[in-house]
mmCIF file of C-alpha atoms in Angstrom:
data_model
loop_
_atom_site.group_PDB
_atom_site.id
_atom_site.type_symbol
_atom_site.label_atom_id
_atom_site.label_comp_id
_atom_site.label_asym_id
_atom_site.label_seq_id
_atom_site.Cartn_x
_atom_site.Cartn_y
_atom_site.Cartn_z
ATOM 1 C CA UNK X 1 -33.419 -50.456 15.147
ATOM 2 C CA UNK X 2 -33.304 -46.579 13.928
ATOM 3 C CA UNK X 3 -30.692 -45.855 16.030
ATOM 4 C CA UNK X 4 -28.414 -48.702 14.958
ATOM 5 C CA UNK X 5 -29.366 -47.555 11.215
ATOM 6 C CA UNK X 6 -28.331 -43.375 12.156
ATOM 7 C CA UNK X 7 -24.967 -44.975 13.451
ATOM 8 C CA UNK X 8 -24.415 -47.305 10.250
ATOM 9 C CA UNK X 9 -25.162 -44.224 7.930
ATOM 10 C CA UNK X 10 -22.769 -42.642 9.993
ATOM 11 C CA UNK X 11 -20.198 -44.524 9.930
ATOM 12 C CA UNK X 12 -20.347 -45.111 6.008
ATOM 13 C CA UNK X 13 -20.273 -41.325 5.181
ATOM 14 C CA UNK X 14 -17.407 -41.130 7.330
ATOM 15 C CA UNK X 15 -15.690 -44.233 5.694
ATOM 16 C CA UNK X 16 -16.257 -42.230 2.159
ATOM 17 C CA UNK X 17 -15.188 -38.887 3.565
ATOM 18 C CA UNK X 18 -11.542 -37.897 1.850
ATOM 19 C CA UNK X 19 -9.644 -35.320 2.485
ATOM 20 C CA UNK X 20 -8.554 -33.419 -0.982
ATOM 21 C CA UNK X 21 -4.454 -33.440 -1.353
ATOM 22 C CA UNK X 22 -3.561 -30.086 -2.669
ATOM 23 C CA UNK X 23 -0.190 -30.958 -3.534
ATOM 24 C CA UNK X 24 -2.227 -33.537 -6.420
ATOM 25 C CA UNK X 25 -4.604 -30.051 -7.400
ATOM 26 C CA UNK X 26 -1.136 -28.643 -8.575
ATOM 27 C CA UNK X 27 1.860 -30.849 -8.683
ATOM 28 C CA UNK X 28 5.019 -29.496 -6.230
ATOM 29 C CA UNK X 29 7.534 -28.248 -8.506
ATOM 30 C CA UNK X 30 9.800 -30.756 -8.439
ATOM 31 C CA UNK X 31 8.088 -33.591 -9.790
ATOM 32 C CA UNK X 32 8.673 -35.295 -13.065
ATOM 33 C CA UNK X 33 7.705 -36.832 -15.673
ATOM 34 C CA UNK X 34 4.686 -34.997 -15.731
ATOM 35 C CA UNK X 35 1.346 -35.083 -18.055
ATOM 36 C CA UNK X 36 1.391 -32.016 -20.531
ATOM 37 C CA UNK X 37 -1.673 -30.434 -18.920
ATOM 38 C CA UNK X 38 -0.515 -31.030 -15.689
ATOM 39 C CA UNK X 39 2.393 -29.274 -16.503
ATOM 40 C CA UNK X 40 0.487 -26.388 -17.747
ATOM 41 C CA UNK X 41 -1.424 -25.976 -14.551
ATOM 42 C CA UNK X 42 1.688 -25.678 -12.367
ATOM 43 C CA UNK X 43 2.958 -22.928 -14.743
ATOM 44 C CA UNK X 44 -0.311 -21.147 -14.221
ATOM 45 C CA UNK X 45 -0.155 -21.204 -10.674
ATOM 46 C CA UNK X 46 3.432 -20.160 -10.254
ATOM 47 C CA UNK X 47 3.712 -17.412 -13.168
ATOM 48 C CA UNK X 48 -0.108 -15.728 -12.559
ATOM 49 C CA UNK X 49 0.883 -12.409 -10.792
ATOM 50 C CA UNK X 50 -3.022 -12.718 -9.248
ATOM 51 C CA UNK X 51 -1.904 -15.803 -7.332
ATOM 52 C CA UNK X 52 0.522 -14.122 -5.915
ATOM 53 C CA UNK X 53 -1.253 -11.784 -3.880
ATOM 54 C CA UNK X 54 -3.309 -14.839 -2.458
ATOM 55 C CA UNK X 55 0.178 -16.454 -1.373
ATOM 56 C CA UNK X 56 1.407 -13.378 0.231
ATOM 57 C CA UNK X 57 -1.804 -12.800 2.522
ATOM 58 C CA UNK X 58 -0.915 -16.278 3.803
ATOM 59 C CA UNK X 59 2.346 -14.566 4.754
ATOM 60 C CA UNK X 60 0.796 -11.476 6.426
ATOM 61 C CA UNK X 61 -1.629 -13.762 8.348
ATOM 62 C CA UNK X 62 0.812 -15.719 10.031
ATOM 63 C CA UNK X 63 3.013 -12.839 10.701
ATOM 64 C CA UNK X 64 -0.049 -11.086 12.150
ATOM 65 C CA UNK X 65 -0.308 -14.494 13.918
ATOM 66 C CA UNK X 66 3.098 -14.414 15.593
ATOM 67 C CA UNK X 67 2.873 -11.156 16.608
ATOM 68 C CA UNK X 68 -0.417 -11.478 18.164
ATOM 69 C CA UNK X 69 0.963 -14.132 20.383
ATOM 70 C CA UNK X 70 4.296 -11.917 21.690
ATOM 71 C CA UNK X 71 1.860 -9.288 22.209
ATOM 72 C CA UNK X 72 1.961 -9.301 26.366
ATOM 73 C CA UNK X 73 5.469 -8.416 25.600
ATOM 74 C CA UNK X 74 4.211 -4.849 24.617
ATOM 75 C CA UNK X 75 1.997 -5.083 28.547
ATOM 76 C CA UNK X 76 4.947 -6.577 30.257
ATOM 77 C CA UNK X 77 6.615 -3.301 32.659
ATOM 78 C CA UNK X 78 9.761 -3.394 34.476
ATOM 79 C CA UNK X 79 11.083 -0.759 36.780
ATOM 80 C CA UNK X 80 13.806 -0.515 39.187
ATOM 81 C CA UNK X 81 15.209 2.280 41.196
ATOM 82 C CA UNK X 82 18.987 2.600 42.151
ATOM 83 C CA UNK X 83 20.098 5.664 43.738
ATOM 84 C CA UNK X 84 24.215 7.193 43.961
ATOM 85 C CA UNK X 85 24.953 5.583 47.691
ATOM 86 C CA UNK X 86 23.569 1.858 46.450
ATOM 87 C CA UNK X 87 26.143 2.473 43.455
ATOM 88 C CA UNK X 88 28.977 3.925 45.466
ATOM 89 C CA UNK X 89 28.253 3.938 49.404
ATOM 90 C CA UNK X 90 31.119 5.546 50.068
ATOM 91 C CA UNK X 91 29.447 8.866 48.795
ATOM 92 C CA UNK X 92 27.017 8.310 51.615
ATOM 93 C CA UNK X 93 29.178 10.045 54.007
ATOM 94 C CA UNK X 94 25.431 11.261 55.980
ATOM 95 C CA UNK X 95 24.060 7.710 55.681
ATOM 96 C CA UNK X 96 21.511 8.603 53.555
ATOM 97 C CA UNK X 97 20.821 5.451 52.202
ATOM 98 C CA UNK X 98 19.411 4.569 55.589
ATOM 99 C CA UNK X 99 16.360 6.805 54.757
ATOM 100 C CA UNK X 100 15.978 5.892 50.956
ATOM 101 C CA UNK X 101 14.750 2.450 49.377
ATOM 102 C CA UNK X 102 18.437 0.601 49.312
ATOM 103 C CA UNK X 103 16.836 -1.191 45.853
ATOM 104 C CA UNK X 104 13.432 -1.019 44.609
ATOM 105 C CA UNK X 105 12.331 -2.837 41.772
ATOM 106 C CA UNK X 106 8.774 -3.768 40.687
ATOM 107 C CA UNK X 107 6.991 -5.824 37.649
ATOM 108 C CA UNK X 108 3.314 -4.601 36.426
ATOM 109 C CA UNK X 109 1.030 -6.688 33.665
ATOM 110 C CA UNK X 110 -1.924 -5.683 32.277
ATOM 111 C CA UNK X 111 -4.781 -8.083 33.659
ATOM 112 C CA UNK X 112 -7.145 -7.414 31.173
ATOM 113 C CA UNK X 113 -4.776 -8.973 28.610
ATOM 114 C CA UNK X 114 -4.571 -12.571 30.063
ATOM 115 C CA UNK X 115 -8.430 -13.059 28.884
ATOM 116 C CA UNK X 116 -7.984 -11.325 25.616
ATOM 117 C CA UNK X 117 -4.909 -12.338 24.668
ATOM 118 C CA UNK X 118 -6.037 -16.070 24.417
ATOM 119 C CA UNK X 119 -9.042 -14.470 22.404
ATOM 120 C CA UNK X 120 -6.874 -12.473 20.024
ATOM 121 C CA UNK X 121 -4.503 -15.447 19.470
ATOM 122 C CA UNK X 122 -7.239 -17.075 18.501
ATOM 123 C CA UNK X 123 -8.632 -14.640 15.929
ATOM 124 C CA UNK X 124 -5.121 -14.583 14.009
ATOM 125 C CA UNK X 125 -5.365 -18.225 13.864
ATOM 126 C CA UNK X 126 -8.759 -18.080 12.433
ATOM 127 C CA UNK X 127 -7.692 -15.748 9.869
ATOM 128 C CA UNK X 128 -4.466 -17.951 8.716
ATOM 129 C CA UNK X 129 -6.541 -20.475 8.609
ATOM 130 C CA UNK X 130 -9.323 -18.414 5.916
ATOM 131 C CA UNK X 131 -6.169 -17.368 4.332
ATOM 132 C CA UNK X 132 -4.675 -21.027 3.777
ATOM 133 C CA UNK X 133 -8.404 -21.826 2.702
ATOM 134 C CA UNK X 134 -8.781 -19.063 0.054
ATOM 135 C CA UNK X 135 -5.211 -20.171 -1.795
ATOM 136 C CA UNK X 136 -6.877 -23.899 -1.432
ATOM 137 C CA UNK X 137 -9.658 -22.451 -3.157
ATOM 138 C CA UNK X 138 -7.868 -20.595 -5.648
ATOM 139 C CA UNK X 139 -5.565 -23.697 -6.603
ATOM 140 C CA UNK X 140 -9.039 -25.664 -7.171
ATOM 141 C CA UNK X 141 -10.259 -22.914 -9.753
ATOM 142 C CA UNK X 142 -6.937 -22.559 -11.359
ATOM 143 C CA UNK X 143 -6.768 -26.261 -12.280
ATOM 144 C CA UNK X 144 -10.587 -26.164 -13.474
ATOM 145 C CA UNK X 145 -9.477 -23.032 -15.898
ATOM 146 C CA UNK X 146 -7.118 -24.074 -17.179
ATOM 147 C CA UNK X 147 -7.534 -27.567 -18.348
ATOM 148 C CA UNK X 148 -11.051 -26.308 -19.326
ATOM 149 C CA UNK X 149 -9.276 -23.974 -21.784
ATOM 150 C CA UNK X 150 -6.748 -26.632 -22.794
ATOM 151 C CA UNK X 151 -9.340 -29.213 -23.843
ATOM 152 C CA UNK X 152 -10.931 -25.961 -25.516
ATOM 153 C CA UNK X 153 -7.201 -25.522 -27.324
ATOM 154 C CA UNK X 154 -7.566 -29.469 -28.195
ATOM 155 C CA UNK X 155 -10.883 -29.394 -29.431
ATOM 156 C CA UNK X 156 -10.430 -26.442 -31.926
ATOM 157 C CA UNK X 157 -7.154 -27.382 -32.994
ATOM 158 C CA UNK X 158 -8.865 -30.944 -34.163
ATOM 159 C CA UNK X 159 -11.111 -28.870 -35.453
ATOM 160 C CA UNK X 160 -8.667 -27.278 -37.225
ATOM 161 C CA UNK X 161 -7.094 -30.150 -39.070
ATOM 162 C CA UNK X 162 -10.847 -31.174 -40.142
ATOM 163 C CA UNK X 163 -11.584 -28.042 -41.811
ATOM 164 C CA UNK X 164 -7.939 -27.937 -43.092
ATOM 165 C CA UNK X 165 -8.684 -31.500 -44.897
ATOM 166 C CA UNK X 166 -12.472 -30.560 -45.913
ATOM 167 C CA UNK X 167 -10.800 -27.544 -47.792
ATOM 168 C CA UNK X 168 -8.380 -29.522 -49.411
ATOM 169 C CA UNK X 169 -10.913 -31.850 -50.716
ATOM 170 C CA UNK X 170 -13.129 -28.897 -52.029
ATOM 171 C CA UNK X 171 -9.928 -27.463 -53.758
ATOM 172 C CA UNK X 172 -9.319 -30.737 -55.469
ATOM 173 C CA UNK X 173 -13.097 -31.307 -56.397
ATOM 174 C CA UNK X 174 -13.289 -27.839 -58.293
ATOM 175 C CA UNK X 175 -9.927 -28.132 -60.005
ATOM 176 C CA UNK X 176 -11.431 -31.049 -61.772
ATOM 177 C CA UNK X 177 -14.467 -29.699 -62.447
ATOM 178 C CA UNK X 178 -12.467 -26.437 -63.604
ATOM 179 C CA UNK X 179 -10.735 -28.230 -65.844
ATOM 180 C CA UNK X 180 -13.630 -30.591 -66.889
ATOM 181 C CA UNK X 181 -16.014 -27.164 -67.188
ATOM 182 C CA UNK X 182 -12.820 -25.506 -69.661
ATOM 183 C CA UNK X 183 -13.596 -28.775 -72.205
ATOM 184 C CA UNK X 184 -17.102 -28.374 -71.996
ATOM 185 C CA UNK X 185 -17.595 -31.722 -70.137
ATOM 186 C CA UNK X 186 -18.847 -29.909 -67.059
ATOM 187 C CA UNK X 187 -22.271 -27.330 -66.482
ATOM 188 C CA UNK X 188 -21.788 -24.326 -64.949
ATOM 189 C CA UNK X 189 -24.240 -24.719 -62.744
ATOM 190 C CA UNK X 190 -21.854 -27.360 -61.450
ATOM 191 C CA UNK X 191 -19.003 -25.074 -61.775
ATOM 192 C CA UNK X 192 -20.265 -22.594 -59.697
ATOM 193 C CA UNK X 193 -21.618 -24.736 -57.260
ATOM 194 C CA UNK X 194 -18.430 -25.979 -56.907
ATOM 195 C CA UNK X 195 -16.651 -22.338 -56.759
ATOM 196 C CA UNK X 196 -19.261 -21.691 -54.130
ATOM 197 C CA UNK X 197 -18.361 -24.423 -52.174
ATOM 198 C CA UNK X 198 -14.998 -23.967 -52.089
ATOM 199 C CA UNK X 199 -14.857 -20.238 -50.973
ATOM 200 C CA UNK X 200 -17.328 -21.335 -47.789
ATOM 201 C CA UNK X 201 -14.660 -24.219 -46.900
ATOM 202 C CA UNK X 202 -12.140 -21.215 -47.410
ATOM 203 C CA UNK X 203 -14.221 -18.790 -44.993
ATOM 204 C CA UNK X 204 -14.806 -21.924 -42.229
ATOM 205 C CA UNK X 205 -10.916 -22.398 -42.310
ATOM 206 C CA UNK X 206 -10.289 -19.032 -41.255
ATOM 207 C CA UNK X 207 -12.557 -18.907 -38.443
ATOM 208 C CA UNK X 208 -11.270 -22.005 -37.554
ATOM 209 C CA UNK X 209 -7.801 -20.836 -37.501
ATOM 210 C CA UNK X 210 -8.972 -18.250 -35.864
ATOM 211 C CA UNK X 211 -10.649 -19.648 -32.816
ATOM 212 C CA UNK X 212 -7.519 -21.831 -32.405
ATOM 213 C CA UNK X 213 -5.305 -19.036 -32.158
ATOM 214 C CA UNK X 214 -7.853 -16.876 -29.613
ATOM 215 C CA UNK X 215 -7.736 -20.213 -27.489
ATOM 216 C CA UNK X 216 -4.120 -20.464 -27.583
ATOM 217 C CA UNK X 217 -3.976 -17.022 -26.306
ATOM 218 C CA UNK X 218 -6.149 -17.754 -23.629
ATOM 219 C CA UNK X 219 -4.052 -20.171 -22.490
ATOM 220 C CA UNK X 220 -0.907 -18.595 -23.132
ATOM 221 C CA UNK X 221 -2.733 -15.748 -21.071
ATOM 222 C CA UNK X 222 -2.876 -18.569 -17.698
ATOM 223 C CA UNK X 223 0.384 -20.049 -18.243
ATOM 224 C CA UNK X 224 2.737 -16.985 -18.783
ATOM 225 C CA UNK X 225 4.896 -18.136 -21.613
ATOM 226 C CA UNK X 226 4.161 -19.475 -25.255
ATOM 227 C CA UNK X 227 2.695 -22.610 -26.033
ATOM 228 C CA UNK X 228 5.943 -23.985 -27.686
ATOM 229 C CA UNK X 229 7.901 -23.192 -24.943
ATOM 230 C CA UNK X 230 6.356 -25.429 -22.043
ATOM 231 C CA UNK X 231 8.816 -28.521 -21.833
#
């Protein structure tokens, strides 16, 4: 009974294993009609010069790869001997040739290399292998970052427009009460309440503004271009 339970665990945690499609983490550049932060993800992976350097030790590794396997090329030896008389025997006018090695020719190979050849084949593979995990990896963090800083963006610039209409309100509340406080229909107490009021909505504007534009940097920062120019 256990062991027909270990086998049907088994077999569901294989049925639920998936294998991630990198190609969804960051969309191939020739697909369309594309989400806005989707877009904004492939532009940070192709315009980040750090990614780059990721990419290209890919490259190296499977060059290293290639050459690794041609490398009994390098332990391969060839000789041959061919004297004047095999080339022209009518210059062997002693018969010379008689006493010399008409053709000698002779192929030599490291030993050692047929077991550690298949070891250092192996190696390289390894290492293309770490290398095509590592720009996996990196595509995986990319994504996070940057739609992490665009919902950031999103966030503040909502934020944004609430402050924007909160100081508009306060604006419009203490030119009335300006007005009101001029005719003597309104305290000062009320007055400056409202004055007070008004230059905090003022100060929470500009901070506002201000953390939108450092998170549009940010972003700006991933992507490589402007905001307003991602199409």
């Amino acid at each position: 009974m256990k062991l027909l339970l270990f086998f049907s665990l088994t077999a569901c945690s294989l049925s639920f294993a998936q294998n991630v499609d990198y190609n969804k983490v960051i969309l191939p550049d020739n697909t369309r009609d594309i989400e806005f932060a989707e877009k904004l993800v492939q532009l940070a992976w192709n315009n980040h010069p750090s990614n780059e350097n990721v990419k290209e030790d890919v490259e190296i590794a499977r060059i290293d790869y290639k050459l690794s396997k041609r490398n009994w090329i390098e332990n391969f030896r060839m000789s041959g001997n061919l004297n004047e008389f095999n080339v022209d025997p009518s210059r062997d006018i002693r018969n010379r040739s008689q006493f010399l090695p008409r053709y000698n020719f002779s192929v030599s190979f490291a030993l050692g290399e047929l077991f550690n050849d298949p070891l250092r084949n192996k190696q390289y593979r390894i290492r293309v292998d770490m290398s095509e995990n590592a720009v996996n990896s990196l595509k995986l963090m990319v994504r996070r970052d940057v739609l992490q800083a665009y919902n950031t963006y999103v966030m503040l610039e909502e934020v944004y427009k609430i402050q924007r209409l909160a100081m508009d309100n306060a604006e419009t509340n203490h030119t009335i009460i300006e007005e009101n406080f001029e005719q003597g229909e309104e305290t000062y107490e009320r007055y400056n309440n409202s004055f007070s009021d008004l230059n905090q909505k003022r100060i929470t504007i500009l901070q506002a503004e201000r953390d939108l534009k450092n998170s549009k940097l940010v972003l700006e920062e991933m992507i490589g271009i402007p905001l307003e120019d991602v199409n």
